[in-house]
PDB file of C-alpha atoms in Angstrom:
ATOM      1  CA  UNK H   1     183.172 -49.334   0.147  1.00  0.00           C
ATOM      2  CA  UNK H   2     180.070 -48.759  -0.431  1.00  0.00           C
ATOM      3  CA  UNK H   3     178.140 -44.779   1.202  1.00  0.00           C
ATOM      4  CA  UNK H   4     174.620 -45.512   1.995  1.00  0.00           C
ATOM      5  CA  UNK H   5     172.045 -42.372   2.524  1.00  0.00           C
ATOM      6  CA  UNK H   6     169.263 -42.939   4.699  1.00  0.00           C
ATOM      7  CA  UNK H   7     166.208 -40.912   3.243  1.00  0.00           C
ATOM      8  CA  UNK H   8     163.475 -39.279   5.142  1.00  0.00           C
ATOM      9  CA  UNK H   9     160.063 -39.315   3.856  1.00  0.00           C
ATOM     10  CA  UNK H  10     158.517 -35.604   4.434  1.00  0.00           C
ATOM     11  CA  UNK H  11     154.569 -35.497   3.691  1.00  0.00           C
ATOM     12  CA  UNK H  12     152.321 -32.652   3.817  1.00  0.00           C
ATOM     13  CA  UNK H  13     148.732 -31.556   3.585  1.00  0.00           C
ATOM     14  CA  UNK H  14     147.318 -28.673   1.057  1.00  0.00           C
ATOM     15  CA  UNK H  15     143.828 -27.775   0.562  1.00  0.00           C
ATOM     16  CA  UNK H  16     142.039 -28.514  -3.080  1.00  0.00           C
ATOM     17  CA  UNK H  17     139.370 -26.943  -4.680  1.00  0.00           C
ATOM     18  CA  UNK H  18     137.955 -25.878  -8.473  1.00  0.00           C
ATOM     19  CA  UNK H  19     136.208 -22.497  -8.758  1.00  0.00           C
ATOM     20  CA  UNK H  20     133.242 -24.509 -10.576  1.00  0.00           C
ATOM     21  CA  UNK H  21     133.287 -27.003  -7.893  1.00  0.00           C
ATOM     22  CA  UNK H  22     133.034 -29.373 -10.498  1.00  0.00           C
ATOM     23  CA  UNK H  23     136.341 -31.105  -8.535  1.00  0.00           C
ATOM     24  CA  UNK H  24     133.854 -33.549  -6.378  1.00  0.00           C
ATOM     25  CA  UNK H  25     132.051 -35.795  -9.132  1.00  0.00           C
ATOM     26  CA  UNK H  26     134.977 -36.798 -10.567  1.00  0.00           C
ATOM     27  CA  UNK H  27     137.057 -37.296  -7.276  1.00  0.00           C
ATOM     28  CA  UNK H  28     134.039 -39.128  -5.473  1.00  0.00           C
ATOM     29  CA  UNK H  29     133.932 -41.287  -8.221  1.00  0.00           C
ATOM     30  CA  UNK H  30     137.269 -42.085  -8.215  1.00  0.00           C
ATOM     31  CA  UNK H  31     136.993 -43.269  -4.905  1.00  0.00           C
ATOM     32  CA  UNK H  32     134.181 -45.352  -5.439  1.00  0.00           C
ATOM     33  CA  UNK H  33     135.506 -46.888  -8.219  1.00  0.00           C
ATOM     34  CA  UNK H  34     138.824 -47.654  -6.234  1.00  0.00           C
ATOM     35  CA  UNK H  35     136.334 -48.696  -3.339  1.00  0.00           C
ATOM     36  CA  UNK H  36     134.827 -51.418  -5.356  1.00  0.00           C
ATOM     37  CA  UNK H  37     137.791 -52.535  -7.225  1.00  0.00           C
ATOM     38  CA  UNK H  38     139.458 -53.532  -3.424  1.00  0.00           C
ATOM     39  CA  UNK H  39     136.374 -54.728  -2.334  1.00  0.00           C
ATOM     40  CA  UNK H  40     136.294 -57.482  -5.662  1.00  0.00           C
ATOM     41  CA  UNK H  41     139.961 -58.493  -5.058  1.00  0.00           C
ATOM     42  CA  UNK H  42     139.542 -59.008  -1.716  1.00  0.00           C
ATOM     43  CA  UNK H  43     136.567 -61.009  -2.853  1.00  0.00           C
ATOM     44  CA  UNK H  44     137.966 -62.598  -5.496  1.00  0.00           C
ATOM     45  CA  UNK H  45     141.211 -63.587  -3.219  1.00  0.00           C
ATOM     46  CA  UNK H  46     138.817 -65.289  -0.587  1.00  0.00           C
ATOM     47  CA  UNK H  47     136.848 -67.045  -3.114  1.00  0.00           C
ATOM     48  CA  UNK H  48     139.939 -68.603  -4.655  1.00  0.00           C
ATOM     49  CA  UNK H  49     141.736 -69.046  -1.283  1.00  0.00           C
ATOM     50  CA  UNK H  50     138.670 -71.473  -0.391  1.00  0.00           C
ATOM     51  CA  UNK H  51     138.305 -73.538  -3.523  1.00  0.00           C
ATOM     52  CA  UNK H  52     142.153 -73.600  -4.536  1.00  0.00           C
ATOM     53  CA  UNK H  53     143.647 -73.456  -1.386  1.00  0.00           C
ATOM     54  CA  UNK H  54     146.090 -70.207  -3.296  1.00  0.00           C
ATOM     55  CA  UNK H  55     144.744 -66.465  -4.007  1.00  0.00           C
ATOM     56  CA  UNK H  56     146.340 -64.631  -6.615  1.00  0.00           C
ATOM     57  CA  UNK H  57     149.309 -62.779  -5.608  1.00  0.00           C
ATOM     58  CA  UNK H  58     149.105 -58.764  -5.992  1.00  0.00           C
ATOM     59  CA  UNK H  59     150.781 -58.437  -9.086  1.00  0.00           C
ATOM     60  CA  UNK H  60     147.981 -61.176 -11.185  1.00  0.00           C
ATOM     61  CA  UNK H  61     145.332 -59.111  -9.875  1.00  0.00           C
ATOM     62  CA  UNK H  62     147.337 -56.270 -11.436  1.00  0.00           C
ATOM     63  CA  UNK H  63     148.133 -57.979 -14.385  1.00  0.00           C
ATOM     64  CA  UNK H  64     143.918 -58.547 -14.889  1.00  0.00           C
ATOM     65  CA  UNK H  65     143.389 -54.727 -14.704  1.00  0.00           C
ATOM     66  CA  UNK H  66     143.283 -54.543 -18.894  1.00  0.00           C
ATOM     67  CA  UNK H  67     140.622 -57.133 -19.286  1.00  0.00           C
ATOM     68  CA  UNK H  68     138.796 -55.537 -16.056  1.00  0.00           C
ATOM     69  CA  UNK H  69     138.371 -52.095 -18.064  1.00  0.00           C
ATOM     70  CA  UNK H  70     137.397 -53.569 -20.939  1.00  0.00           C
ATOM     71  CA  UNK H  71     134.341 -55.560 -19.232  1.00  0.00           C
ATOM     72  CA  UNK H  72     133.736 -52.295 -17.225  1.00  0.00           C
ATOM     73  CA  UNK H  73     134.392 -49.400 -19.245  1.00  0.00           C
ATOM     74  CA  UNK H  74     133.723 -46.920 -15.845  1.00  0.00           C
ATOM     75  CA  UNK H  75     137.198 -47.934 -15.072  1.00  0.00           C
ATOM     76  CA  UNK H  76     138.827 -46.517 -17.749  1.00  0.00           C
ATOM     77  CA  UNK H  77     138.264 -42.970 -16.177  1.00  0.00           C
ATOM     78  CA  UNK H  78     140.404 -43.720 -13.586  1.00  0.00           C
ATOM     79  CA  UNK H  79     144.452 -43.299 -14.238  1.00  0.00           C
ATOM     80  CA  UNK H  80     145.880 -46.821 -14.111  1.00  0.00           C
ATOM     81  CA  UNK H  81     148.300 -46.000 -11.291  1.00  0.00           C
ATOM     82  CA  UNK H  82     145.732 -45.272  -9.139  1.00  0.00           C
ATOM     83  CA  UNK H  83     143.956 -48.889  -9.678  1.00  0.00           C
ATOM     84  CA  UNK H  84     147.646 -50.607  -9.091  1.00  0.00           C
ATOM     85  CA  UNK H  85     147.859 -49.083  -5.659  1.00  0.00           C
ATOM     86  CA  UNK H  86     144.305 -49.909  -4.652  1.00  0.00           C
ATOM     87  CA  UNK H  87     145.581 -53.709  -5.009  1.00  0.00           C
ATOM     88  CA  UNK H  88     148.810 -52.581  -3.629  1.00  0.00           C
ATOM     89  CA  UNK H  89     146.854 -51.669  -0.875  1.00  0.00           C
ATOM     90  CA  UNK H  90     145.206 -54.779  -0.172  1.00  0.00           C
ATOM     91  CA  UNK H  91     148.391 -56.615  -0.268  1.00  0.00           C
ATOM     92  CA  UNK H  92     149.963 -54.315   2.035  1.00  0.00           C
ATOM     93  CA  UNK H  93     147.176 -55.168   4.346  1.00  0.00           C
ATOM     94  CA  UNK H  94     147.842 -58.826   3.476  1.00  0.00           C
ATOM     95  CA  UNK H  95     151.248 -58.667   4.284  1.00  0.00           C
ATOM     96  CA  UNK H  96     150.939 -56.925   7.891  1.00  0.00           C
ATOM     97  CA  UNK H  97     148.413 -59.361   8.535  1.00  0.00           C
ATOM     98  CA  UNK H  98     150.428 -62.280   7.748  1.00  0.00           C
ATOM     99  CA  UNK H  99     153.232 -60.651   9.680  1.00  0.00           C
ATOM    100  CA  UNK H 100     150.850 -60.193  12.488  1.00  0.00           C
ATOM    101  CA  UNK H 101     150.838 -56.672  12.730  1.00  0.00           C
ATOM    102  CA  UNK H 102     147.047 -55.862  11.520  1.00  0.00           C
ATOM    103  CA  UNK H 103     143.558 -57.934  11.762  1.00  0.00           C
ATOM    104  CA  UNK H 104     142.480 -59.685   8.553  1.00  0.00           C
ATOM    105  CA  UNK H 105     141.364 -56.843   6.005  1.00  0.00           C
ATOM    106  CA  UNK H 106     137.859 -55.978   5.790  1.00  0.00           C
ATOM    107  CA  UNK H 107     135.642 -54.869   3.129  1.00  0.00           C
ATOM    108  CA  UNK H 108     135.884 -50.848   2.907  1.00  0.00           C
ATOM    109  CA  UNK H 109     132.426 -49.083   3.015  1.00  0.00           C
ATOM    110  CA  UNK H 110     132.091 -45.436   2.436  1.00  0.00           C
ATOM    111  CA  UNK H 111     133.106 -43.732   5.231  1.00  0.00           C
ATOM    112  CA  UNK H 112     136.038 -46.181   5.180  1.00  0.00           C
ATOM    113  CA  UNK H 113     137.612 -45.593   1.907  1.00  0.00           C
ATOM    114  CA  UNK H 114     138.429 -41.689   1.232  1.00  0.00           C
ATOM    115  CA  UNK H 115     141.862 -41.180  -0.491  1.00  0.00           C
ATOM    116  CA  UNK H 116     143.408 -42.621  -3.859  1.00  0.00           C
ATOM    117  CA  UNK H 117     146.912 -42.305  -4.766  1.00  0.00           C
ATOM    118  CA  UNK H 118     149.192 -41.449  -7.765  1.00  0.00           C
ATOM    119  CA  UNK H 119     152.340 -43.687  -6.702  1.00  0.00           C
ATOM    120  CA  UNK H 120     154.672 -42.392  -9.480  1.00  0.00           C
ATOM    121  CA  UNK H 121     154.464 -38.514  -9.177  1.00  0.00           C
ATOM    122  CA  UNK H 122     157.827 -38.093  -9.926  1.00  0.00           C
ATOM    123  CA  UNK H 123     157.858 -39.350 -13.150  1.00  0.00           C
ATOM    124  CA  UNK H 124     155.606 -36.853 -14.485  1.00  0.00           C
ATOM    125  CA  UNK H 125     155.417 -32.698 -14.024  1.00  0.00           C
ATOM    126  CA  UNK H 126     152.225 -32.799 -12.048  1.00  0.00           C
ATOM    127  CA  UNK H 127     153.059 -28.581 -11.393  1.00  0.00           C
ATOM    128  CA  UNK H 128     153.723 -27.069 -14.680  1.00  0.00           C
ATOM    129  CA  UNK H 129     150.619 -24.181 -13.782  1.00  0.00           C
ATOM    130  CA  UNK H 130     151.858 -21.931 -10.299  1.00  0.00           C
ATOM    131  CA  UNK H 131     149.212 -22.853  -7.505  1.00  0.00           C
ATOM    132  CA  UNK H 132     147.843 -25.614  -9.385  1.00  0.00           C
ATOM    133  CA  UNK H 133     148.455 -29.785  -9.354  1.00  0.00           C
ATOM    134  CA  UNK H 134     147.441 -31.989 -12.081  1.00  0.00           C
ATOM    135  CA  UNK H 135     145.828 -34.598 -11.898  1.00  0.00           C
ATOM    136  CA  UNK H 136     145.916 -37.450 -14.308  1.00  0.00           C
ATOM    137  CA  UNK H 137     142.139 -38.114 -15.513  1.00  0.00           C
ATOM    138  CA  UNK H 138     140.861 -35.120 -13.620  1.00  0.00           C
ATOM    139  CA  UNK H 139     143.055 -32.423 -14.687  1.00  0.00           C
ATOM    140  CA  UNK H 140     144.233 -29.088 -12.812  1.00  0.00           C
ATOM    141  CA  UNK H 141     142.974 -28.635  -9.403  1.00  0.00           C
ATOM    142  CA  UNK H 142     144.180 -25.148  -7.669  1.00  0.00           C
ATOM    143  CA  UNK H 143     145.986 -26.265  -4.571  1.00  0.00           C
ATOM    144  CA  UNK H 144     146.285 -23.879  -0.818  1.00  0.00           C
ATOM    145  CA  UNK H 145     149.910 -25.394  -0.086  1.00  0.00           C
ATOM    146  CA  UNK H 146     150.621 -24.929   3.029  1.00  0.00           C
ATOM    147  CA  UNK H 147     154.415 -25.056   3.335  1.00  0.00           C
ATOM    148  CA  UNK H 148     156.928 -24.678   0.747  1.00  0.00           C
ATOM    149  CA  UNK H 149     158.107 -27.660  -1.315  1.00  0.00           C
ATOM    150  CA  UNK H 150     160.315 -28.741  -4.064  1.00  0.00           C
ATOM    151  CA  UNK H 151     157.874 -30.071  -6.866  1.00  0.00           C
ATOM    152  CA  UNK H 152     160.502 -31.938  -8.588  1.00  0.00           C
ATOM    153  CA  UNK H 153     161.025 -33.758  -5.266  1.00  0.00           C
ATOM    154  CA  UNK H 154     157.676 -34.907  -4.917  1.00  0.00           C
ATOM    155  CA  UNK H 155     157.540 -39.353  -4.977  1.00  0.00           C
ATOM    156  CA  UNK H 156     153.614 -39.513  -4.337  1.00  0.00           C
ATOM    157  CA  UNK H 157     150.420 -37.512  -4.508  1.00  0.00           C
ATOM    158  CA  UNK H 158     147.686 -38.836  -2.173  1.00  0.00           C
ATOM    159  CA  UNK H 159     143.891 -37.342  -2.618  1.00  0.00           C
ATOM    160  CA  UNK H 160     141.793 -37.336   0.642  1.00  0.00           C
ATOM    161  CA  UNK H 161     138.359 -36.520   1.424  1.00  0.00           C
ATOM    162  CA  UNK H 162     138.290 -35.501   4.959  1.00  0.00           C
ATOM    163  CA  UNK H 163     135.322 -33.476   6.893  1.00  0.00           C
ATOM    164  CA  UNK H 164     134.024 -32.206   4.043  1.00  0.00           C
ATOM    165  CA  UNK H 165     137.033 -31.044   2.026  1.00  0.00           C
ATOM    166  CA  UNK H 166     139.369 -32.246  -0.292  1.00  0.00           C
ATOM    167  CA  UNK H 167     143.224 -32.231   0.530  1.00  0.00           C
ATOM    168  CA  UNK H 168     146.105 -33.465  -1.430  1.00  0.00           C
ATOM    169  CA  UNK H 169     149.193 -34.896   0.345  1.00  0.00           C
ATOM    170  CA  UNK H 170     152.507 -34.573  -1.156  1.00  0.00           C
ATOM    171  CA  UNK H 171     155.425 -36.909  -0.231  1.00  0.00           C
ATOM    172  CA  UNK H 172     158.761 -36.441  -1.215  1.00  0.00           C
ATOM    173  CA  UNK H 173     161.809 -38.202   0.217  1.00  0.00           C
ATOM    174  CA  UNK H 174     164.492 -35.622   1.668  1.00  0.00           C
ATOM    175  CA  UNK H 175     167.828 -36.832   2.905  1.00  0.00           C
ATOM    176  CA  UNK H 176     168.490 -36.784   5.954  1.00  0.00           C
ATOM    177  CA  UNK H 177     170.653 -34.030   7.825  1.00  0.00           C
ATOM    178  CA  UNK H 178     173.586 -34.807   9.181  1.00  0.00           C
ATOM    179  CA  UNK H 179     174.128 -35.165  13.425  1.00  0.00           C
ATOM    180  CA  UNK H 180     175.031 -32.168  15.100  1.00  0.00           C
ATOM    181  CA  UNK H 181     177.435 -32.666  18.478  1.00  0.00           C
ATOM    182  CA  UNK H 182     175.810 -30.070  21.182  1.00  0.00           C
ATOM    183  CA  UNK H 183     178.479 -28.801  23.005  1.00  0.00           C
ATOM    184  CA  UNK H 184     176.644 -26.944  25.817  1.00  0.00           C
ATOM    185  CA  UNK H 185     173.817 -29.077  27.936  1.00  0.00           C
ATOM    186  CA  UNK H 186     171.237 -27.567  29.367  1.00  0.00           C
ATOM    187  CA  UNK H 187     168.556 -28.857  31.991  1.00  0.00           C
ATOM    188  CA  UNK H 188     165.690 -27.274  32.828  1.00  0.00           C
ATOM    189  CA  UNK H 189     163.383 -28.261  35.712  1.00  0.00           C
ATOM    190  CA  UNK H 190     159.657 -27.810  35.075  1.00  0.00           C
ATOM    191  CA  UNK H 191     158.589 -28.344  38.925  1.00  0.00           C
ATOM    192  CA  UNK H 192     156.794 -31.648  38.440  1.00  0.00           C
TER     193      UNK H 192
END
């Protein structure tokens, strides 16, 4: 027989800063670059959709991703991770569309695009310095955390701009507690 463990997903939100505040170039261009690289394959998946009748599934577009850094060398600042889940975006957005969940996905401008995401944080020690992340590309960025975590629990790092500031979330998947029978009920009436 076989014991299956639901997991939890628990995410939370840390501030990030450098004391040079050289942290925004780099992270503003990593969104820009991830910005325009969903904006082409949602381009190039319209384009093909009309003239073939097909787009390219998610993982061609990934699969293009070497040849796309070698024609645009800007790319190759950004961690390859990153560019996978900007197309794993876009399919996502495919998919809830098809499943008629979402509207058709639109071009991202700007204000519209603010976070990028290392999908694979657990595979790598992204907290080796105390009070610091690191970030592939970037390097280490002194993180406020907020709450108390287990680092070697974390599954995904996602980098937001938000009103102004810069915030890293940190998922990690938790299992989840068992159920607790409450012997005593209680009922409280608040006078509505």
């Amino acid at each position: 027989m076989f014991e299956f463990i639901r997991k939890q997903v628990k995410a939370g939100r840390s501030n990030a800063w450098h004391e040079k505040s050289i942290l925004d170039p780099p992270l503003r261009s990593f969104g820009t670059l991830c910005r325009w690289l969903y904006n082409a394959a949602l381009e190039q998946k319209e384009i093909c959709y009309r003239q073939r009748g097909r787009s390219p599934s998610c993982m061609q577009q990934k699969n293009e991703m070497p040849a796309l850094k070698k024609e645009l060398p800007e790319y190759k600042q950004v961690n390859a991770q990153v560019l996978q889940d900007c197309l794993q975006r876009l399919d996502d957005a495919f998919q809830r569309f098809f499943s008629g969940l979402a509207g058709y996905p639109h071009y991202k401008d700007r204000d519209h695009y603010r976070s990028f995401t290392y999908p694979q944080a657990d595979k790598q020690d992204h907290f080796k310095k105390r009070g610091y992340i690191y970030l592939p590309k970037i390097g280490y960025v002194k993180i406020n955390a907020h709450f108390v975590f287990d680092p070697s629990k974390v599954s995904r790092i996602n980098v937001k701009y938000h009103n102004g500031k810069w915030y890293v979330n940190l998922t990690s998947e938790i299992a989840e507690a068992e159920a607790v029978e409450i012997v005593n009920k209680v009922g409280i009436d608040v006078g509505l």
